[in-house]
Coordinates of C-alpha atoms and ligand atoms in Angstrom, one line a residue:
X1360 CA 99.9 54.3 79.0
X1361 CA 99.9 53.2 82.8
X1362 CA 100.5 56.1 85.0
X1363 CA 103.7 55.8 87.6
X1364 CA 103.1 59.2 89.2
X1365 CA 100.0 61.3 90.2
X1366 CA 98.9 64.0 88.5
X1367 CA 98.7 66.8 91.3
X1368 CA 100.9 65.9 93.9
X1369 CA 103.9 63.5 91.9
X1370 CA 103.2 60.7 94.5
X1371 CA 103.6 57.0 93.2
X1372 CA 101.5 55.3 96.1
X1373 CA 98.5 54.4 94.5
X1374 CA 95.1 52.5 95.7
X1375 CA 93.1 50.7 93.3
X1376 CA 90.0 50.2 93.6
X1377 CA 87.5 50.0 90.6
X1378 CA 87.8 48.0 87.1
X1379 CA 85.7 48.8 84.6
X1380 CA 86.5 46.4 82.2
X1381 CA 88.6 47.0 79.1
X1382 CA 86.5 49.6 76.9
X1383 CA 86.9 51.6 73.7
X1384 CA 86.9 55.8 74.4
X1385 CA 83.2 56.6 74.9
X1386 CA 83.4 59.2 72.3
X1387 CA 84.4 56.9 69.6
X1388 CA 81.0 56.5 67.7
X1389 CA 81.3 54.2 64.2
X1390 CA 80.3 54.6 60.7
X1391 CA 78.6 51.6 59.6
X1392 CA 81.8 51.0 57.2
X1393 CA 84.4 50.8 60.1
X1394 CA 81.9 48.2 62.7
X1395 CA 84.1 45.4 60.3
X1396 CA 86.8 47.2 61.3
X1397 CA 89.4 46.4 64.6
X1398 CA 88.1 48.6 67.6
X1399 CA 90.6 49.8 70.0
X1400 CA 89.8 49.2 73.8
X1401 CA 92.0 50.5 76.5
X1402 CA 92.1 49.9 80.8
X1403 CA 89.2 51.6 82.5
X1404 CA 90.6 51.1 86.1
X1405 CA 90.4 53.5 89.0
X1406 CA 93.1 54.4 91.6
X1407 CA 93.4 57.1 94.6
X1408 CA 96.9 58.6 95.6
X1409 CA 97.5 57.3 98.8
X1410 CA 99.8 61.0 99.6
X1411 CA 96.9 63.8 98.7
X1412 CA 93.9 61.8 97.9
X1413 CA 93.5 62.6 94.0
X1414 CA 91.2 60.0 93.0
X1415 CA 92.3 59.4 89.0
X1416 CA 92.2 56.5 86.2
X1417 CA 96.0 54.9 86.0
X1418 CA 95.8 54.3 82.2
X1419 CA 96.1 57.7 79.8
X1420 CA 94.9 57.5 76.4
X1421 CA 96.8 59.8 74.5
X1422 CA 94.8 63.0 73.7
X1423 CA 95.2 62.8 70.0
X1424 CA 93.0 59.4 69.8
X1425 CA 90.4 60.9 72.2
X1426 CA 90.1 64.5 70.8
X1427 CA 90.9 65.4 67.6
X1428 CA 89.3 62.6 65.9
X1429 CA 85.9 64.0 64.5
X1430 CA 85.0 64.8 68.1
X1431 CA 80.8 64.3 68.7
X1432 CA 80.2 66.1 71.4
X1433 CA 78.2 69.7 71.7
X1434 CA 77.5 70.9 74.8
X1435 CA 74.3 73.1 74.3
X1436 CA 72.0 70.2 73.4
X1437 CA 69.8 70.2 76.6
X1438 CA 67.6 73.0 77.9
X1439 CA 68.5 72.3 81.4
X1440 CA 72.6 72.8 80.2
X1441 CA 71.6 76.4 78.9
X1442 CA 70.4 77.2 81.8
X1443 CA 72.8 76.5 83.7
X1444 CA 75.6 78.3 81.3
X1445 CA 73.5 81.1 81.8
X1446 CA 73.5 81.1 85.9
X1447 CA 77.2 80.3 85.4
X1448 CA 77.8 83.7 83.5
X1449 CA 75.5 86.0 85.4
X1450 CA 77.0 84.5 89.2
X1451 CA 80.4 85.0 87.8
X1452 CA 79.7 88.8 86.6
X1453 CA 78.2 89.5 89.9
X1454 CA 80.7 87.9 92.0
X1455 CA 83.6 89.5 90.6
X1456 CA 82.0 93.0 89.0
X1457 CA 82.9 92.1 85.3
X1458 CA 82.8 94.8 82.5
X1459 CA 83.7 95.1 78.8
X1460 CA 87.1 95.5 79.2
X1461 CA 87.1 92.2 81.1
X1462 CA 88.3 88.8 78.8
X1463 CA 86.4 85.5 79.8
X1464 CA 88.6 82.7 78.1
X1465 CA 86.6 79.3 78.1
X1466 CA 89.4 76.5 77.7
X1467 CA 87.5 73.5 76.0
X1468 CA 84.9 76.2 75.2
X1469 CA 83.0 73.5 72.3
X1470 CA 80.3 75.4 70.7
X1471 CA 80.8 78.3 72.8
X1472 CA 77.6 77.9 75.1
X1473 CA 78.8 79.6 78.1
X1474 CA 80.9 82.1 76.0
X1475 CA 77.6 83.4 74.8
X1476 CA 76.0 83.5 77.8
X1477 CA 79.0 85.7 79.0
X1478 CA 79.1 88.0 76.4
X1479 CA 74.9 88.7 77.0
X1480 CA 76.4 89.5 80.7
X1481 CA 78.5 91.9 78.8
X1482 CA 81.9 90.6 78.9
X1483 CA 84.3 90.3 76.2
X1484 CA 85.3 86.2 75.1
X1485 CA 87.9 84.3 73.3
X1486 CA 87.1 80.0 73.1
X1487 CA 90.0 77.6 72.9
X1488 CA 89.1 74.0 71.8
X1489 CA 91.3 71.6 70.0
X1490 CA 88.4 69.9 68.2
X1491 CA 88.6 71.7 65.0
X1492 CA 85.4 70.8 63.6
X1493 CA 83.5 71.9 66.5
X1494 CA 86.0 75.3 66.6
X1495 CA 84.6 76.2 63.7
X1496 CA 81.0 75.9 64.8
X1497 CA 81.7 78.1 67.3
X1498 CA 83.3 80.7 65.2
X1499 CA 79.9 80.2 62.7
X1500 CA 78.1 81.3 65.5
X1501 CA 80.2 84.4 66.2
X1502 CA 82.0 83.6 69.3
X1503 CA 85.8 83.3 67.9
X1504 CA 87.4 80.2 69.1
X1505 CA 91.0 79.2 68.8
X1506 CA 91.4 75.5 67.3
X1507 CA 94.4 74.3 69.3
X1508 CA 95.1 72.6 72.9
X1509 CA 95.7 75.2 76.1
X1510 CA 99.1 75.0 76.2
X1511 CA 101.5 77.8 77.2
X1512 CA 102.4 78.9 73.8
X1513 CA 98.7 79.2 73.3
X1514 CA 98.6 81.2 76.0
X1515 CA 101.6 83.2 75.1
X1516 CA 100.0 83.8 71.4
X1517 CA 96.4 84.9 72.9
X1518 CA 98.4 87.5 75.0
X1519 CA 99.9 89.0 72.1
X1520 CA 96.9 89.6 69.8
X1521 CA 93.9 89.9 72.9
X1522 CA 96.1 90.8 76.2
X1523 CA 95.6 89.6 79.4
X1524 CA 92.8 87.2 80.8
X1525 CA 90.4 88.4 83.8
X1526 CA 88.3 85.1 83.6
X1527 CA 89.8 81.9 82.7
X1528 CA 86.9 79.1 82.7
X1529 CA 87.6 74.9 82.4
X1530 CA 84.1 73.6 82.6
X1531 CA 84.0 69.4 82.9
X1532 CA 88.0 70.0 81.4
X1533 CA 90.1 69.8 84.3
X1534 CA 89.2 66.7 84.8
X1535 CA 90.8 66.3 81.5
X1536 CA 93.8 66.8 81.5
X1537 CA 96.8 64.7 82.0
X1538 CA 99.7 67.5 81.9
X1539 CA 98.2 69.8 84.8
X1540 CA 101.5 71.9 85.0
X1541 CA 101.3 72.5 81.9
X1542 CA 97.9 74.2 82.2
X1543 CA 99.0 76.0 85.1
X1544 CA 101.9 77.7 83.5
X1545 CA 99.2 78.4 80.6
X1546 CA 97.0 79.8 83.0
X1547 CA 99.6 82.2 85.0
X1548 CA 100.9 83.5 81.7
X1549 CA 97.2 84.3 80.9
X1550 CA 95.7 85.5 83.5
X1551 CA 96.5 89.2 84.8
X1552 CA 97.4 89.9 88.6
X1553 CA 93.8 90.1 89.8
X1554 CA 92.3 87.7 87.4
X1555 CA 90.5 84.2 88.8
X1556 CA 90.6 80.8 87.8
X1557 CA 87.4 78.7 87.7
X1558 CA 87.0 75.0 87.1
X1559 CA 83.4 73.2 87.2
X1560 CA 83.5 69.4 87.1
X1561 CA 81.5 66.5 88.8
X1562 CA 82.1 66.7 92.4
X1563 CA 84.0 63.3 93.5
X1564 CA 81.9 63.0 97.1
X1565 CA 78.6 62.9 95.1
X1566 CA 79.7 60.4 91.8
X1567 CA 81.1 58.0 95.3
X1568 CA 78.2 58.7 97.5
X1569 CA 75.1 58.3 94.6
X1570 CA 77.0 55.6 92.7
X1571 CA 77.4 57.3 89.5
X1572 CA 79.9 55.3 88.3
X1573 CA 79.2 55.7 84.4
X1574 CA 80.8 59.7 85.0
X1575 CA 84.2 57.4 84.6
X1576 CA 85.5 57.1 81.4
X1577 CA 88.7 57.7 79.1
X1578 CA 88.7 61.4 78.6
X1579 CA 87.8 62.0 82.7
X1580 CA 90.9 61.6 84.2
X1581 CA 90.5 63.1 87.3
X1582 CA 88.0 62.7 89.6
X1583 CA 88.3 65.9 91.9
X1584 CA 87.5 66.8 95.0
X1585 CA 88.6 69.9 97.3
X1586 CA 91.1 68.5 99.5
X1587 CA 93.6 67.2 96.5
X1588 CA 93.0 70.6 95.0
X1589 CA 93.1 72.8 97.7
X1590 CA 96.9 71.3 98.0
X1591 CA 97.7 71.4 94.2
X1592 CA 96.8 75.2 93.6
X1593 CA 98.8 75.9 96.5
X1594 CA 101.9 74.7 95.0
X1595 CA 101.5 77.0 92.2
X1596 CA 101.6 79.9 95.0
X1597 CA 97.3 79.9 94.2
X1598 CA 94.7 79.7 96.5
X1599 CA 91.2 78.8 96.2
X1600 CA 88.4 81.4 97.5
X1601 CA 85.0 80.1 96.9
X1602 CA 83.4 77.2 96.0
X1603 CA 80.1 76.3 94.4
X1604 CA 77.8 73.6 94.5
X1605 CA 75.4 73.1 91.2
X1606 CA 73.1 70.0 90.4
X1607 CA 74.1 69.8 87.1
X1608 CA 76.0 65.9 85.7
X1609 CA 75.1 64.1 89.2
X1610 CA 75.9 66.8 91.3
X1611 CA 78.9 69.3 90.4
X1612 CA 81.2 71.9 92.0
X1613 CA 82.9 75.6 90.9
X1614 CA 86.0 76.1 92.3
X1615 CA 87.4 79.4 91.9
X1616 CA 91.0 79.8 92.4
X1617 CA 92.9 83.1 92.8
X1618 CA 96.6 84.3 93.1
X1619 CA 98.1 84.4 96.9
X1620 CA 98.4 87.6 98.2
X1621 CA 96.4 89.6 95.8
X1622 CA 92.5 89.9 97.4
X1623 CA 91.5 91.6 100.2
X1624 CA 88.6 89.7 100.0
X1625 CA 88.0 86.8 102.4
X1626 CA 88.5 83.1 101.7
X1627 CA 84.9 81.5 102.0
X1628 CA 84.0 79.3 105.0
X1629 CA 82.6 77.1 102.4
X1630 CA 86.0 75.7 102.0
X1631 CA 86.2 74.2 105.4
X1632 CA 83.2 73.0 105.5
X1633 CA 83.8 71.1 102.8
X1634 CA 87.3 69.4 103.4
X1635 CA 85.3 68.7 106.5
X1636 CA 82.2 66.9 104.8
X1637 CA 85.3 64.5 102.8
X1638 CA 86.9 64.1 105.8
X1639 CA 83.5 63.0 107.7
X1640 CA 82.5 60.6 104.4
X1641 CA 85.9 59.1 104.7
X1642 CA 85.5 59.3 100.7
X1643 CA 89.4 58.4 100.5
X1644 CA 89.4 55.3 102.6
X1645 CA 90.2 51.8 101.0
X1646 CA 87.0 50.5 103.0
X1647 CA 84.8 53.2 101.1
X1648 CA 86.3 52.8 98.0
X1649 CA 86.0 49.4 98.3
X1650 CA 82.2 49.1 99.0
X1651 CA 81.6 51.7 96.3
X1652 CA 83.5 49.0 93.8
X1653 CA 81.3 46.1 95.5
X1654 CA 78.2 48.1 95.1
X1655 CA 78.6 49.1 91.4
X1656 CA 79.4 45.4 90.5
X1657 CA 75.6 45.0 92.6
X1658 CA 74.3 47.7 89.8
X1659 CA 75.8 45.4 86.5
X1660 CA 73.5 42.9 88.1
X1661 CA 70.7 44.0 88.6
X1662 CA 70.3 46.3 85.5
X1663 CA 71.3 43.4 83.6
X1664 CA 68.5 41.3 85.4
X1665 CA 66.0 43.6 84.9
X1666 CA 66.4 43.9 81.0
X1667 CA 67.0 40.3 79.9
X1668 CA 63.9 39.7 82.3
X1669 CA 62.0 42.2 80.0
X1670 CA 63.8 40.5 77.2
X1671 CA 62.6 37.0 77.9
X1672 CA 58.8 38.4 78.2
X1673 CA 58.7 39.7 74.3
X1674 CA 59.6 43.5 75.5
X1675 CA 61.1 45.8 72.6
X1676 CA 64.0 47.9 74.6
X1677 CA 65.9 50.9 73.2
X1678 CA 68.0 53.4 74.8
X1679 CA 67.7 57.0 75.0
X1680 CA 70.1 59.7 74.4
X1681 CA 73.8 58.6 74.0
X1682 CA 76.2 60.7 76.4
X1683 CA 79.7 59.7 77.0
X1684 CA 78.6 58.0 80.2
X1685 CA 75.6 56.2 78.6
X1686 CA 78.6 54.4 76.7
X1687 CA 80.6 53.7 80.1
X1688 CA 77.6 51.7 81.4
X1689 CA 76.6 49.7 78.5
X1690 CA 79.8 48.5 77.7
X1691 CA 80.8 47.7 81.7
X1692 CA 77.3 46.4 82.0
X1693 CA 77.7 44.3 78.4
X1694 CA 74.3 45.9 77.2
X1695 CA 74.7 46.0 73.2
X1696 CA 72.9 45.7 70.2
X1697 CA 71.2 42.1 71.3
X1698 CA 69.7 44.1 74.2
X1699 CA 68.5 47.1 73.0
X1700 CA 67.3 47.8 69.5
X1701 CA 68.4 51.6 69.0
X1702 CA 69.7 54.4 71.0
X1703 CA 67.3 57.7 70.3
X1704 CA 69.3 60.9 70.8
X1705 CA 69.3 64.9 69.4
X1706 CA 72.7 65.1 68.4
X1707 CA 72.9 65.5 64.6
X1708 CA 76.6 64.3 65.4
X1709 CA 75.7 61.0 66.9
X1710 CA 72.4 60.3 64.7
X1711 CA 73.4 57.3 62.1
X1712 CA 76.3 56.3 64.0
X1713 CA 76.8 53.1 66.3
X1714 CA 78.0 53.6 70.3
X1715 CA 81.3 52.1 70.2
X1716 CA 81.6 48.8 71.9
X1717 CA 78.3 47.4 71.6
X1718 CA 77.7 48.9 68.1
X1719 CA 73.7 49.9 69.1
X1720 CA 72.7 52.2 65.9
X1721 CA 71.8 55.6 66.7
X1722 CA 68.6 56.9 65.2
X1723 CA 66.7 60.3 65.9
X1724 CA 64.1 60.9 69.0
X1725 CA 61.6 60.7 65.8
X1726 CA 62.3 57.2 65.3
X1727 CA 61.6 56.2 69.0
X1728 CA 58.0 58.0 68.5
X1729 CA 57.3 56.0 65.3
X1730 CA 58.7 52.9 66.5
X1731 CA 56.8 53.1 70.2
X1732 CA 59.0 50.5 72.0
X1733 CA 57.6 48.8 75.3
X1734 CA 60.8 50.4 77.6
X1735 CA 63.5 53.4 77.3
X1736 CA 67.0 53.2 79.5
X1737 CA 67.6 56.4 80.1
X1738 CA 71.7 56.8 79.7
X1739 CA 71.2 60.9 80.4
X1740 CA 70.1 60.1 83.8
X1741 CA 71.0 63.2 85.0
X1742 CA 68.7 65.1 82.8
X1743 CA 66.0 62.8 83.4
X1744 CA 63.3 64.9 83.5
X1745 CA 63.5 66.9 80.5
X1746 CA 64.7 64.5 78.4
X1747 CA 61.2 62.4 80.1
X1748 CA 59.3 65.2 79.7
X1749 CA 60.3 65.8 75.6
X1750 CA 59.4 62.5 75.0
X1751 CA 56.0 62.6 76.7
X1752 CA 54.4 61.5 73.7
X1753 CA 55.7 58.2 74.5
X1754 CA 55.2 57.6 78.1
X1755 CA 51.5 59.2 77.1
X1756 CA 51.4 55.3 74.7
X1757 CA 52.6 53.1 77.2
X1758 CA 55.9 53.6 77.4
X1759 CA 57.9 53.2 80.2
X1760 CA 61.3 54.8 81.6
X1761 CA 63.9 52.7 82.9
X1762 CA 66.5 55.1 85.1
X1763 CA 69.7 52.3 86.2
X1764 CA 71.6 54.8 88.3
X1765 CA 71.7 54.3 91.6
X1766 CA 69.4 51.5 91.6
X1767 CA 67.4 50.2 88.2
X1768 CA 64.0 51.1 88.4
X1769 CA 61.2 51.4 85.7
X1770 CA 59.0 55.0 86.0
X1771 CA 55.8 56.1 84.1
Ligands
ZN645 ZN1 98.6 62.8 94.6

């Protein structure tokens, strides 16, 4: 459905200024039996709210197609992602002197990666995640996790049986969500009078100034930044304290967020300097929005080029790994099966699948090894090295690397 009103501030001016074509949910990998099947595809268009700056897609698909459906994605499938989880927990426990007694509530807590690194920090945890197949994975591995959406009668039911939340954490969520009242209200029956609010997603200025364009598809909403935030948790009489920058998914920022009135401690000076570094990259501008659209059309280009060039001269291609964003760029791009043979990826979820769209079959890293291919795109550009560095055994052959973000360019 087309939105007619933003989702933090209510305004209905809206800017648009990216089309990414007409795609199915990047999520949304087939069994051989349904590629005979009819595919959805919905808009993949970007807007900003011309009245606080929220930079957001204008077409929702409705959470129940995106979510509930079989849902392939687990977040603890990199080395570089545990480690992070990990710096996540022990930063948090430091910051705000966390104990036992304390409750960490991850909201779209998957597996229950950073819930585990928590509890090692010595907290107690609670995961909510509506996917009920990977719920229960989590609960396998001993971190309990509620199957349902964070809603305030979720919140109202984990009150009853657990009590009040110290910690409530929306890693790469917020950015999620359509109904963001409805989370706050969730989140202010949850959380007890001292207790903080964090969100970590992919930080707006870097996806604009890096051209990481593939971080946009159905299930990312929002694309946030501090200065549309900063506005919305005020509204909700909260205020944001301290903010974080991490590396992690193109660049990323933690954004804790904190009743008014209820600290003594100081509001950070990062804050400022932040709204100041938007306001000094004009990142809200039609003419910078607009030459960010130009220059990602630039990118279909020349990635396109580049592998029908290695096409035309006999090269084998493949892909490897198969994140949500890998599937944003092949299908704006038009990179599908006639392209590249196979996608190689570790997730047992994805392996013997096809990527929606392009319907590329999904085989195992092993198969990539056997198979020895002349080139690799690497869709997991942002964990580049590891993912380069596990599959040594190819580069070591010949093989060569071919990172299309922000420029193509063929390494190793
Ligand atoms: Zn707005």
């Amino acid at each position: 459905m087309f939105i007619s009103k933003c989702r933090m501030c209510s305004g209905s001016s809206f800017y648009k200024f990216l089309d990414l074509t007409q795609t199915p949910p990047a999520d949304q990998f087939l069994f051989a039996e349904q590629l005979k099947g009819p595919e959805e595809s919905y808009p993949l268009q970007v807007v900003v709210c011309e009245t606080c700056s929220l930079v957001q897609l204008n077409y929702v698909v409705p959470p129940d197609i995106l979510y509930c459906n079989d849902y392939p994605y687990e977040s603890s499938t990199t080395k570089a992602g545990r480690n992070h989880w990990n710096e996540f927990a022990e930063t948090t426990v430091r910051l705000l002197a966390l104990e036992k007694k304390d409750l960490v509530i991850d909201v779209g807590s998957n597996v229950g990666v950073l819930l585990q690194m928590f509890r090692n920090h010595g907290t107690t945890v609670l995961g909510v995640d509506p996917a009920a197949n990977i719920a229960e994975i989590a609960n396998r591995n001993g971190i309990e996790t509620i199957p349902a959406f964070f809603n305030s009668e979720t919140a109202r039911t984990i009150v009853a049986s657990k009590g009040h939340a110290s910690v409530i954490t929306g890693t790469n969520v917020f950015a999620h969500i359509d109904d963001l009242g409805d989370f706050m209200n969730a989140t202010d029956i949850l959380l007890n009078q001292q207790g903080v609010l964090i969100i970590e997603a992919p930080y707006f200025l870097e996806l604009l100034q890096n051209l990481e364009y593939d971080t946009i598809y159905h299930e990312h909403l929002s694309y946030l930044s501090l200065k549309p935030m900063k506005r919305f948790f005020e509204s909700f009489n909260m205020e944001v304290f301290e903010v974080q920058r991490r590396d992690i998914h193109g660049g990323s920022f933690r954004v804790f967020v904190r009743r008014r009135g209820v600290s003594q401690r100081p509001v950070s000076g990062v804050i400022a300097e932040l709204l100041a570094a938007e306001e000094y990259a004009r990142a809200y501008d039609r003419a910078t929005l607009d030459k960010f659209a130009r220059d990602v059309a630039q990118n279909r280009t020349d990635l396109r080029r580049l592998l029908l060039d290695l096409k035309r001269n006999g090269k084998r291609v493949v892909g490897v790994s198969a994140p949500a964003k890998g599937m944003t760029l092949l299908n704006y791009c038009g990179i599908g099966a006639d392209i590249l043979d196979f996608v190689a990826e570790k997730s047992k979820l994805k392996i013997g699948r096809f990527t929606p769209g392009g319907h590329i079959p999904v085989v195992s890293d092993e198969v990539l090894l056997e198979q020895q291919p002349d080139y690799a795109l690497l869709l997991a550009w942002n964990f580049a090295e590891e993912i380069m560095n596990n599959l040594k055994q190819f580069s070591d052959r010949g093989g060569k690397f071919i990172i299309p973000i922000p420029n193509p360019k063929i390494v190793g």
